[in-house]
XYZ file of C-alpha atoms in Angstrom:
596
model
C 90.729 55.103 -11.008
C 87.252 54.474 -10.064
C 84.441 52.279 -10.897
C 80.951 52.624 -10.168
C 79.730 49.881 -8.466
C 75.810 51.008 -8.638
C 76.360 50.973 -12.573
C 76.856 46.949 -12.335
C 74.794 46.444 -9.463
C 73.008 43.346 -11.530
C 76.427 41.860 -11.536
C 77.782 39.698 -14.629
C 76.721 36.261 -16.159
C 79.153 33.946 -15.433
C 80.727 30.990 -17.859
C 79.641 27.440 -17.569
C 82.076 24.824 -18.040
C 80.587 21.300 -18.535
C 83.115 18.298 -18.438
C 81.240 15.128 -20.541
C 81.805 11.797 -19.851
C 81.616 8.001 -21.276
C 79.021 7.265 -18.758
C 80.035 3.630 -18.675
C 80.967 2.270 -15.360
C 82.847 -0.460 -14.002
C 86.326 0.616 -15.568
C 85.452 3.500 -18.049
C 84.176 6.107 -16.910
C 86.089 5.839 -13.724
C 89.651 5.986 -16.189
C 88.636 9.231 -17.469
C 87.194 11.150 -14.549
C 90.492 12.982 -13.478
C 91.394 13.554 -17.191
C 87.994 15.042 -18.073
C 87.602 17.481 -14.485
C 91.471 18.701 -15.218
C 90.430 19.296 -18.695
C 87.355 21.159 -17.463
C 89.631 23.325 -14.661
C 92.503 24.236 -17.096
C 89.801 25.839 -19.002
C 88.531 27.747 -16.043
C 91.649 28.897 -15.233
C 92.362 30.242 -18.518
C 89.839 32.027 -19.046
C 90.136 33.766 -16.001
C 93.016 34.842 -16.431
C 92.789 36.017 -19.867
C 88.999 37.953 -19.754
C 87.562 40.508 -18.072
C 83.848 41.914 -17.267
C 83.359 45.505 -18.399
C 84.195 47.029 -14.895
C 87.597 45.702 -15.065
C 87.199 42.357 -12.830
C 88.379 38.434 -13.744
C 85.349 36.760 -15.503
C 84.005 33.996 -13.343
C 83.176 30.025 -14.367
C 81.501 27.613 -13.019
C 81.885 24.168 -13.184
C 79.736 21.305 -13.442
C 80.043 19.372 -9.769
C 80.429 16.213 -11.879
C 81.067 15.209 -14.816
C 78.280 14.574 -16.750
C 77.544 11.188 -18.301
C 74.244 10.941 -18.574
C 71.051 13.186 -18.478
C 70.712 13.163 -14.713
C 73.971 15.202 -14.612
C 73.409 17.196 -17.272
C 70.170 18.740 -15.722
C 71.551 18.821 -12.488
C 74.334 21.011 -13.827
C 71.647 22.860 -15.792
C 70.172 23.948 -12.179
C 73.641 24.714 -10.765
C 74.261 27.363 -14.028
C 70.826 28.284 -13.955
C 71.067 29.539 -10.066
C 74.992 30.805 -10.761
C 73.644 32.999 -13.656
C 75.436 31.318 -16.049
C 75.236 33.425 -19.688
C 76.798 30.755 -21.646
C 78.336 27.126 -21.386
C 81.530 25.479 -22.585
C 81.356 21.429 -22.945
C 84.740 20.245 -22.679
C 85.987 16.229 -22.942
C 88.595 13.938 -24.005
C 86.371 11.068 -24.716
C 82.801 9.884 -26.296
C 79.802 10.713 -24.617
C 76.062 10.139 -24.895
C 75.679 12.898 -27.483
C 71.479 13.765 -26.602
C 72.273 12.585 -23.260
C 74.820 15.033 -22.045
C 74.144 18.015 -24.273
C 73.139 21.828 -23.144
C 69.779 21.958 -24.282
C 69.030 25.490 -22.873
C 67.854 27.067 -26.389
C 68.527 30.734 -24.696
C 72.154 30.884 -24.593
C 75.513 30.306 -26.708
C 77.273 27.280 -26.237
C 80.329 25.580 -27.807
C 82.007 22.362 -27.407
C 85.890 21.725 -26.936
C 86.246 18.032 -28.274
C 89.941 16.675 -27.253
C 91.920 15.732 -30.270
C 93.756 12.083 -28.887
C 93.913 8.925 -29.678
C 93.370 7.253 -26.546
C 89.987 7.782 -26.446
C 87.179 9.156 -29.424
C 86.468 12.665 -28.234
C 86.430 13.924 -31.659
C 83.579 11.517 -32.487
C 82.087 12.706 -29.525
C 82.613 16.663 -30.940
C 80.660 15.485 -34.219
C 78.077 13.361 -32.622
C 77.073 16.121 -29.732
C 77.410 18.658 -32.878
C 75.580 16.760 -35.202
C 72.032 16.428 -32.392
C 72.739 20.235 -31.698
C 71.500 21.096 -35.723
C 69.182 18.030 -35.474
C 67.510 20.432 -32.421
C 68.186 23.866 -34.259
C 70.365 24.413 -31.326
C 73.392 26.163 -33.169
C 76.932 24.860 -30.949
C 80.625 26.026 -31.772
C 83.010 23.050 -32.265
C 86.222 23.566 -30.915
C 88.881 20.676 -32.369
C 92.517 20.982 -32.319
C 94.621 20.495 -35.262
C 97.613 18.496 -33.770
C 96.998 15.196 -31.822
C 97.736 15.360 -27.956
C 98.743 12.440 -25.579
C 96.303 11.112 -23.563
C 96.350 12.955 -19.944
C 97.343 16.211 -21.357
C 95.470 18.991 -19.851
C 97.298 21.647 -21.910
C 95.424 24.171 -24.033
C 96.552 24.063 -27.295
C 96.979 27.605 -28.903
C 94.786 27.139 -32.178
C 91.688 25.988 -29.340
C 92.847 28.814 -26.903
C 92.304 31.414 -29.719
C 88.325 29.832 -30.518
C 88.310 29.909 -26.612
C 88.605 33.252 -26.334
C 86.764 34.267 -29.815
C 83.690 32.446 -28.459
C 83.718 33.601 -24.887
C 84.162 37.207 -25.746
C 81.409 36.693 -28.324
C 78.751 34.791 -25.886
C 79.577 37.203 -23.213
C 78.501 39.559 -25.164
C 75.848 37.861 -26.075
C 74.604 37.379 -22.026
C 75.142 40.639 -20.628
C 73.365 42.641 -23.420
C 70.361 40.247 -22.353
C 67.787 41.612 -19.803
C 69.297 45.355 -20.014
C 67.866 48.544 -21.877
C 68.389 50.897 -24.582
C 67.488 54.701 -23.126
C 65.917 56.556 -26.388
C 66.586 60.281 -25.010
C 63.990 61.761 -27.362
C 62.749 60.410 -30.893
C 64.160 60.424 -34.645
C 66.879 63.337 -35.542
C 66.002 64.943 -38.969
C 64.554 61.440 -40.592
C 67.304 59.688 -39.950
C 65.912 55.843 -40.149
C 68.734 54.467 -37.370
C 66.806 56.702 -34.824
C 63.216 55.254 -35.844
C 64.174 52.734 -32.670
C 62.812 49.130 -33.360
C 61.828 47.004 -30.506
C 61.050 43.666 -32.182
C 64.650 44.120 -33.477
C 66.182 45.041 -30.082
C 63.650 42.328 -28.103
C 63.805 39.169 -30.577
C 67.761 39.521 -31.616
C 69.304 40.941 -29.052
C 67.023 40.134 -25.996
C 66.866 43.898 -24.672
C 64.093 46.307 -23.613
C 63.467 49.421 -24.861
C 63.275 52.486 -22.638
C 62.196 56.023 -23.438
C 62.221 59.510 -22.362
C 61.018 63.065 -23.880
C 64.258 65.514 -24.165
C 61.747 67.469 -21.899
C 63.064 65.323 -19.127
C 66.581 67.416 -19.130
C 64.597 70.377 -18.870
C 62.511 69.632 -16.012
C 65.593 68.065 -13.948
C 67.032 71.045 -14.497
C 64.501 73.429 -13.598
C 63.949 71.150 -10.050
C 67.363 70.737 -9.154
C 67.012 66.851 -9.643
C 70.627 66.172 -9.899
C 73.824 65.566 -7.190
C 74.560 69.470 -6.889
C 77.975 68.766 -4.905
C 79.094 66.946 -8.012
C 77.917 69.301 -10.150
C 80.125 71.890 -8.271
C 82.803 69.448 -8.466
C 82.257 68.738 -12.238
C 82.427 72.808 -13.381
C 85.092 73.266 -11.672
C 87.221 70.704 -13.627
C 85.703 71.529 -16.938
C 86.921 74.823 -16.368
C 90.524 73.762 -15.596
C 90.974 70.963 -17.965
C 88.688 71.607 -20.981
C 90.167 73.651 -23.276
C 87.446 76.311 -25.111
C 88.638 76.804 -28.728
C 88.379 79.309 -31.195
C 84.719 80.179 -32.650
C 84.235 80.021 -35.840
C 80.898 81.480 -36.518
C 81.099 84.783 -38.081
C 81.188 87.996 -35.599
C 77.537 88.497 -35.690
C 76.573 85.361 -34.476
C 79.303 84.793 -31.522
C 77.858 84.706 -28.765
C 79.505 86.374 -25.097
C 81.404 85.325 -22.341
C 78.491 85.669 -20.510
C 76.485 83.663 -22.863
C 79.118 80.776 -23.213
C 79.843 80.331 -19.506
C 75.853 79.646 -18.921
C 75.970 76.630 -21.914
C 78.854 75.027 -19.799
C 76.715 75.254 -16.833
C 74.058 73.470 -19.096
C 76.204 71.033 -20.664
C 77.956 70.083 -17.388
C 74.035 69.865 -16.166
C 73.137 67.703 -19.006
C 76.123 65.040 -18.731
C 74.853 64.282 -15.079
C 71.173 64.098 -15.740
C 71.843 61.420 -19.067
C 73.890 59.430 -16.936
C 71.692 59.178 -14.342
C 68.749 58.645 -16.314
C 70.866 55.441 -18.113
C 72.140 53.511 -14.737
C 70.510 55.769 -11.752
C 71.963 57.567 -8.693
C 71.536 56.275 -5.227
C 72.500 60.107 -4.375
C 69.146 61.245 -6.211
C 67.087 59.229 -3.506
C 68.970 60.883 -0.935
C 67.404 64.157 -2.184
C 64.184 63.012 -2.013
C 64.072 61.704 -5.465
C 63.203 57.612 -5.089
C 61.981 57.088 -8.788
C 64.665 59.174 -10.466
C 67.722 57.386 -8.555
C 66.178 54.230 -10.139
C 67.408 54.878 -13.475
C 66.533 52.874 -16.888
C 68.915 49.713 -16.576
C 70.662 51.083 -19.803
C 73.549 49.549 -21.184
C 73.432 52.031 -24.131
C 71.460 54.927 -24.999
C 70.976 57.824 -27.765
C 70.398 62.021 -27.347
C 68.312 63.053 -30.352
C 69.326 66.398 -30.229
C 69.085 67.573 -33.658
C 66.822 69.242 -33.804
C 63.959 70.384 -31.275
C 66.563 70.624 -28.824
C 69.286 72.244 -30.322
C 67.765 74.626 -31.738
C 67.136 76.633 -28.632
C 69.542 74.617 -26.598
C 73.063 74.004 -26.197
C 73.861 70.824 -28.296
C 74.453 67.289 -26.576
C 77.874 66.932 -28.145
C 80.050 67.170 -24.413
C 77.540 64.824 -22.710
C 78.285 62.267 -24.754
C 82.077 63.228 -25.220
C 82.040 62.527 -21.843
C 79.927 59.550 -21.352
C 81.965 57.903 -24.102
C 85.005 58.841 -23.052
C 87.019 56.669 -20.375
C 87.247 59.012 -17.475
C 85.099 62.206 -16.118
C 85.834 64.650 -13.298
C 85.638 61.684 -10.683
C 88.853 59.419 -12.354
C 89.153 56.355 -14.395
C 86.461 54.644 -15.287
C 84.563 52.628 -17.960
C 82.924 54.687 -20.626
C 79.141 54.754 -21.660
C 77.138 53.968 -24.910
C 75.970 56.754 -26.584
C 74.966 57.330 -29.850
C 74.892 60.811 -31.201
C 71.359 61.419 -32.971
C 69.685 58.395 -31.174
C 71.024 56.325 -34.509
C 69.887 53.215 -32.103
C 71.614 51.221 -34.986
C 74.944 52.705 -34.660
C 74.501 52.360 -30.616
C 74.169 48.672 -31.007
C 77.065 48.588 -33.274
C 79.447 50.336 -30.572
C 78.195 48.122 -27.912
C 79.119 45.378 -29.933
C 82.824 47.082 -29.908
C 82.569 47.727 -26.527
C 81.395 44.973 -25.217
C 83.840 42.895 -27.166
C 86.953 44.778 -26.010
C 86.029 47.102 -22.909
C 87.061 50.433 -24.432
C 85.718 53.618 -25.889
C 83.948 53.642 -28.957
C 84.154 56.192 -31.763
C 80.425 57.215 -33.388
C 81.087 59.540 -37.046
C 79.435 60.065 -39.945
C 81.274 58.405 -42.676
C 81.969 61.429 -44.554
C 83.890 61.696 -47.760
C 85.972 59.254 -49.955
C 88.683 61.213 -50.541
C 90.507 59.108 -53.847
C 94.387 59.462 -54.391
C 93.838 62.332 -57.329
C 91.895 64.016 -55.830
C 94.470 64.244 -52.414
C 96.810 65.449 -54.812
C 94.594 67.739 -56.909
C 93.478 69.697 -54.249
C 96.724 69.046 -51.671
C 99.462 68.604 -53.920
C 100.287 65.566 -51.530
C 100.779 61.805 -52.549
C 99.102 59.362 -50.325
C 101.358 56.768 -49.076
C 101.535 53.312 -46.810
C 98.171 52.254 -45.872
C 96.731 54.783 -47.597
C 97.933 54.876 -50.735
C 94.617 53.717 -52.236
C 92.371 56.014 -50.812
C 91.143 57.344 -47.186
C 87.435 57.670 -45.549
C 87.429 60.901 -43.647
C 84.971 59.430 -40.121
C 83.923 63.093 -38.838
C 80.692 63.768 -36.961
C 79.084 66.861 -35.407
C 81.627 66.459 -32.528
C 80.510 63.351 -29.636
C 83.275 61.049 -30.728
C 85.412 60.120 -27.162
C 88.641 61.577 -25.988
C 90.068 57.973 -26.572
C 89.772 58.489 -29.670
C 92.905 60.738 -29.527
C 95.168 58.060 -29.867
C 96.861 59.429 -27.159
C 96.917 56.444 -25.259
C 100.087 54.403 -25.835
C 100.340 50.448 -26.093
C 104.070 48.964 -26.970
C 104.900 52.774 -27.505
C 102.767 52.736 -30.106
C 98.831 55.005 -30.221
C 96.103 52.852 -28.669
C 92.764 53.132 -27.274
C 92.485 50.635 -24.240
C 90.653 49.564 -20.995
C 89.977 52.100 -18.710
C 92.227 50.062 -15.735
C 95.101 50.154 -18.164
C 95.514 54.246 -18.829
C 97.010 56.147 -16.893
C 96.236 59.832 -15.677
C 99.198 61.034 -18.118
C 97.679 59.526 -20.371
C 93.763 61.558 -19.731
C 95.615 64.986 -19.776
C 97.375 64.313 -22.999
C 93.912 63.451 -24.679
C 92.560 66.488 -22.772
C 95.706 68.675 -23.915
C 94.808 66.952 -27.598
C 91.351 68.301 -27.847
C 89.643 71.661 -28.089
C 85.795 72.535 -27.217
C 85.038 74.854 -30.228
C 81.704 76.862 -29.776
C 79.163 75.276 -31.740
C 78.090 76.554 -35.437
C 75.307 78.379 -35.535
C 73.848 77.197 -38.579
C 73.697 73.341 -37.514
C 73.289 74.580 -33.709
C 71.152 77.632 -33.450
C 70.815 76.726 -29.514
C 74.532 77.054 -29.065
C 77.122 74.320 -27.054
C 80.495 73.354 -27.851
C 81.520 70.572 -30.299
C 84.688 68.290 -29.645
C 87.724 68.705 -31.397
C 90.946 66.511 -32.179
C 92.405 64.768 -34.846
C 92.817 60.883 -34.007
C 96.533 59.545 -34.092
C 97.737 57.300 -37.430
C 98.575 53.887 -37.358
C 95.870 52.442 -34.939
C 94.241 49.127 -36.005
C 90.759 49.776 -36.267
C 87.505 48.306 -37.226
C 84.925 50.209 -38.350
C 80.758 48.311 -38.293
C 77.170 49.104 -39.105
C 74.271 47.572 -38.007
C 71.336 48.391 -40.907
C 67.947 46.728 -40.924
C 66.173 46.106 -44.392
C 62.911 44.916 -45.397
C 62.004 41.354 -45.675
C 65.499 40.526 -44.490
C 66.241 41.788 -40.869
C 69.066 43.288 -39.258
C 72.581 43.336 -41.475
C 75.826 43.563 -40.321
C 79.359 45.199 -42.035
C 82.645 44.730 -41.192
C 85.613 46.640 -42.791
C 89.026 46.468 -40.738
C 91.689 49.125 -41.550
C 94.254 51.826 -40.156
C 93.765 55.098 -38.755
C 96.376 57.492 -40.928
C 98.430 60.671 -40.378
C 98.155 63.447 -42.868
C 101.106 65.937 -42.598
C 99.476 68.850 -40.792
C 99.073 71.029 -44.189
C 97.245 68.516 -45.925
C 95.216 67.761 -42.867
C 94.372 71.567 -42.650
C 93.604 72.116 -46.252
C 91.148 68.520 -46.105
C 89.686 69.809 -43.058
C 88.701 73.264 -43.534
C 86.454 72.264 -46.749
C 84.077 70.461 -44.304
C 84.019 71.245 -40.480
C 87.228 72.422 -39.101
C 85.216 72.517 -35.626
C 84.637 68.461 -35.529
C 86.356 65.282 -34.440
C 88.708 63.823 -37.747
C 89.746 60.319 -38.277
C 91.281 59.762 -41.199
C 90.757 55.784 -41.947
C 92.397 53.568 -44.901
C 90.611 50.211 -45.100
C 92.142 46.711 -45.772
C 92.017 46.270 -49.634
C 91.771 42.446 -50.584
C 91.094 43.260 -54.490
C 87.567 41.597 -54.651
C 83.793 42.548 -53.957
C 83.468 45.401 -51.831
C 87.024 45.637 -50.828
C 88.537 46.534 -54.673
C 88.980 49.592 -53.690
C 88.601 52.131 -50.567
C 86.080 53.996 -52.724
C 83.837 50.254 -52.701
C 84.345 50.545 -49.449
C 82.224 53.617 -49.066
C 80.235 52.983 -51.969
C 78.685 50.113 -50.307
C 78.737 51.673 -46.298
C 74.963 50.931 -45.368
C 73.759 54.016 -43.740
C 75.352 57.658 -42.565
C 76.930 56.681 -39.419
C 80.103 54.234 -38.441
C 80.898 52.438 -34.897
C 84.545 52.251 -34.917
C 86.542 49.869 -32.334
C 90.001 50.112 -31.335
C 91.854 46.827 -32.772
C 90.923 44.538 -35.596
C 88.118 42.744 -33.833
C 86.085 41.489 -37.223
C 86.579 37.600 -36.459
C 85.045 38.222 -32.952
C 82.346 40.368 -34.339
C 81.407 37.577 -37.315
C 81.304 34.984 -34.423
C 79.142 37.829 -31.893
C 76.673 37.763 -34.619
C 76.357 34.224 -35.848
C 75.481 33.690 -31.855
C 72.857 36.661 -32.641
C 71.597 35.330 -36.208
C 72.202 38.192 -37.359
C 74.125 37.708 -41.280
C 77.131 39.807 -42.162
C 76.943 41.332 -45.557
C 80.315 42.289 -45.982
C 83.941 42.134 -44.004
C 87.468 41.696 -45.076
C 88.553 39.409 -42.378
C 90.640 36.409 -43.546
C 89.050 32.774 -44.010
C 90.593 31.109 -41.621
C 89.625 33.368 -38.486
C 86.093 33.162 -39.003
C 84.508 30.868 -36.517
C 80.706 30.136 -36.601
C 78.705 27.554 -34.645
C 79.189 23.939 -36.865
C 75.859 23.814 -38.334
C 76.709 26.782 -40.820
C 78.489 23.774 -42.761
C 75.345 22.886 -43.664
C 74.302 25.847 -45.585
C 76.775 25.789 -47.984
C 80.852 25.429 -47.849
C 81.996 26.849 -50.838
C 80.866 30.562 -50.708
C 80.460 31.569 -46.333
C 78.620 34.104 -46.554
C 75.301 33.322 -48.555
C 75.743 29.882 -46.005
C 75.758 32.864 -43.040
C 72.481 34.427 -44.933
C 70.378 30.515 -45.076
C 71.786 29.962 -41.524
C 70.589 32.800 -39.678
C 67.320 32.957 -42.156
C 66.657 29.048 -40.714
C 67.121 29.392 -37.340
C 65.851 32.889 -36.274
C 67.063 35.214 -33.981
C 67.378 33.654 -30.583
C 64.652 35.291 -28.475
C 61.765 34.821 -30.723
């Protein structure tokens, strides 16, 4: 296993924990002090233990050096997290506090507040006073109250506020490390597709990101100058010839190409894969060459090839290179996978770094191809769909980028799983290896040549599937349909297959049905999908990704996650109780995106 450590050379925001106080002296405050710090360090603790940053290590808090009773704390703890790097704050406390007086006021980052449900002392008055001043400032807070009581001098998490914890620490770390880091457009739009017409205000005022940019051009002349590590490149061919598996062509005779021919596009390819990665996070090796700027890199956390079509159509296609990047492991180990979205869809990229960022593994990009309906399985198959499926099934199949992880061939509880990259094993990379082919590309989508991936994704993996779209006089939208991946028997799987691309990734996908809006059916479902392209996550992460993008202002248009996991900052209340989501619409229309 390996990890990079020039890819996170910026290192990681870190989580401040603010412990409030009943600044009164001469008996009160002085009774709670112990209480409130505990309360503030069992917190600390638990989060530690329980998170991790993307390259695999404990997330780190910081905690206030005092509690904070009054506004002399509070800014003094704002300098501590401001010189710690602190992304996002968590104000913890048993009791009532100052509400204006001991709030985070920094507008630029996600906060919540953990308001102790006892007796002993009002800290739930304290939740909805401190809550109450945060909308009164259009400073959005989560409140975090426990349902069942607790005796005074209990510093135990209970597991209903462990669970909005985690839900709003995963979501505001999120939040702080896409901040200050770059999306890499690798050429411009692929055949007028309007995810790849890359929109800075969107990626500047909502998600506080940069935009970076290259000509496809830039592959070429890297190539051409040798601007690349050549001893990994050595390194790199020689395992792609041992562990990637070239499958059958399918182009017809006239238009396969030769050995000859093929073994110079896995040169290129294998070229390519370095060059993109270097131009996202850099190469200290580069500068050793001689090449200062280039070992710089673009400080991108996600990036998009465009491909399609002024370089594929007299070069190999960019469907390995981002295989690869995606995946969770290369020719040098272990290690976490890369953003990259197939067609610069910029849209789709921000949708699987949402995923990624949210749980640290590989994220599937596909088109979202065909409804296929139970009668018309059966018509053309003979086969009745069954289980999660019986209702319908979304065929996600794309050109051929999706990662190995994909596979399923990871295992979790001896069941198919896509996970972190320090959790799989290297038994685990050579059965996703062993599980996919690299089919020669077809000619008539790739006149330039390459190879596309191959596999067909394992059933029964909990999956969530999102799409970012932006629309006029509204802003950036988000969907959220949570679901099953689903095994075919291998007939009908053929017979399905061959009528599209029998040379491309398959997942075959059943969504949740919950009988109403656009989750009546799986063919809703599709008939209300936003754009061409899916991000699809490992898990059923739709909770976290409602809460990720209440902290972004961005509103979610549709999702079949259940009412009682979805946790947005208090102030949503306001908006509206009786119908969530046009609330989520008037909430993020009244208080903006964050970096405005």
């Amino acid at each position: 296993m390996v990890e990079n450590d020039f890819r996170w050379r910026s290192g990681f925001p870190k989580i401040g924990i603010r412990p409030t106080i009943d600044g009164r002296r001469r008996g009160v405050r002085e009774s709670l002090e112990e209480q409130t710090m505990n309360l503030a360090k069992s917190v600390a603790s638990f989060l530690s233990e329980e998170l991790r940053y993307p390259n695999g290590q404990p997330v780190e808090c910081v905690i206030a050096d005092t509690c904070i009773g009054g506004v002399a704390e509070a800014a003094a703890a704002a300098k501590k997290f401001k010189q710690a790097e602190v992304g996002l704050t968590i104000t913890v406390t048993p009791c009532w506090c100052y509400g204006t007086e001991t709030m985070d006021t920094d507008p630029s980052i996600p906060k919540a507040v953990w308001g102790f449900n006892g007796t002993g002392r009002p800290g739930a008055v304290y939740l909805a006073a401190v809550l109450a001043a945060h909308a009164q400032k259009g400073l959005p807070a989560f409140g975090i109250y426990g349902q069942d009581v607790q005796d005074e001098g209990n510093n135990q998490i209970p597991d209903d506020v462990k669970e909005k914890l985690l839900r709003f620490t995963r979501s505001g770390l999120a939040v702080a490390i896409m901040r200050d880091q770059a999306y890499l457009s690798m050429g411009s739009v692929s055949m007028g597709i309007a995810g790849s017409m890359v929109n800075d205000s969107f990626f500047q005022e909502y998600l506080g990101m940069r935009n970076e940019y290259i000509d496809m051009s830039e592959f070429t002349r890297r190539m051409d100058e040798g601007i690349y590590d050549p001893e990994e490149y050595e390194k790199a061919l020689v395992w792609v010839k041992k562990n990637c598996k070239e499958g059958p062509d399918n182009n017809p005779p006239h238009l396969q190409t030769s050995r000859e021919r093929k073994d110079q596009e896995w040169e290129t390819v294998v070229k390519m894969t370095l060059i993109a990665r270097d131009l996202m996070i850099g190469n200290p090796r580069l500068a050793e060459l001689g090449f200062e700027e280039e070992a710089q890199g673009h400080h991108a956390i996600a990036s998009g090839f465009q491909g399609q079509r002024q370089w594929t159509d007299h070069a190999p296609n960019g469907d390995f290179m981002e295989t690869m990047l995606n995946s969770s492991f290369d020719w040098n180990g272990i290690r976490s996978p890369f953003v990259v979205a197939t067609e610069n869809d910029s849209l789709n990229g921000v949708g699987m770094l949402f995923g990624y960022l949210l749980t640290n593994t590989a994220q599937i990009f596909a088109d979202v191809r065909t409804y296929w309906s139970p009668a018309s399985v059966e018509r053309v198959t003979g086969h009745k769909l069954e289980g999660p499926a019986a209702n319908g099934i979304l065929h996600l199949i794309n050109s051929g980028s999706a990662t190995l992880d994909g596979t399923g061939e990871q295992t979790k509880n001896g069941e198919p799983a896509m996970k972190p990259f320090w959790e799989i094993n290297e038994a685990e990379v050579d059965k996703m290896l062993q599980a996919s082919q690299w089919r020669p590309a077809s000619v008539e989508y790739f006149r330039g040549g390459g190879f596309s991936t191959d596999y067909l994704t394992r059933g029964n993996m909990p999956m969530t599937m999102i799409r970012l779209n932006l629309v006029k006089g509204l802003g950036p939208v988000l969907q959220i349909v949570e679901g099953y991946s689903v095994d075919l028997p291998e007939d009908v799987h053929n017979t399905l297959d061959q009528r599209t691309d029998p040379t491309w990734p398959s997942t075959w996908f059943a969504p949740i049905l919950t009988g109403t809006g656009a989750f009546t059916s799986a063919y809703d479902v599709m008939d209300n999908w936003g754009a061409n392209h899916g991000a699809i996550s490992y898990g059923h992460i739709g909770a976290d990704l409602i809460t990720l993008a209440s902290i972004l202002r961005i509103p979610v248009a549709m999702h079949n996650v259940s009412k009682e996991k979805i946790f947005r900052p208090r102030a949503w209340s306001m908006f509206g109780t009786e119908h969530p989501e046009g609330a989520d619409f008037r909430a993020c229309e009244n208080f903006g995106p964050m970096y405005r």
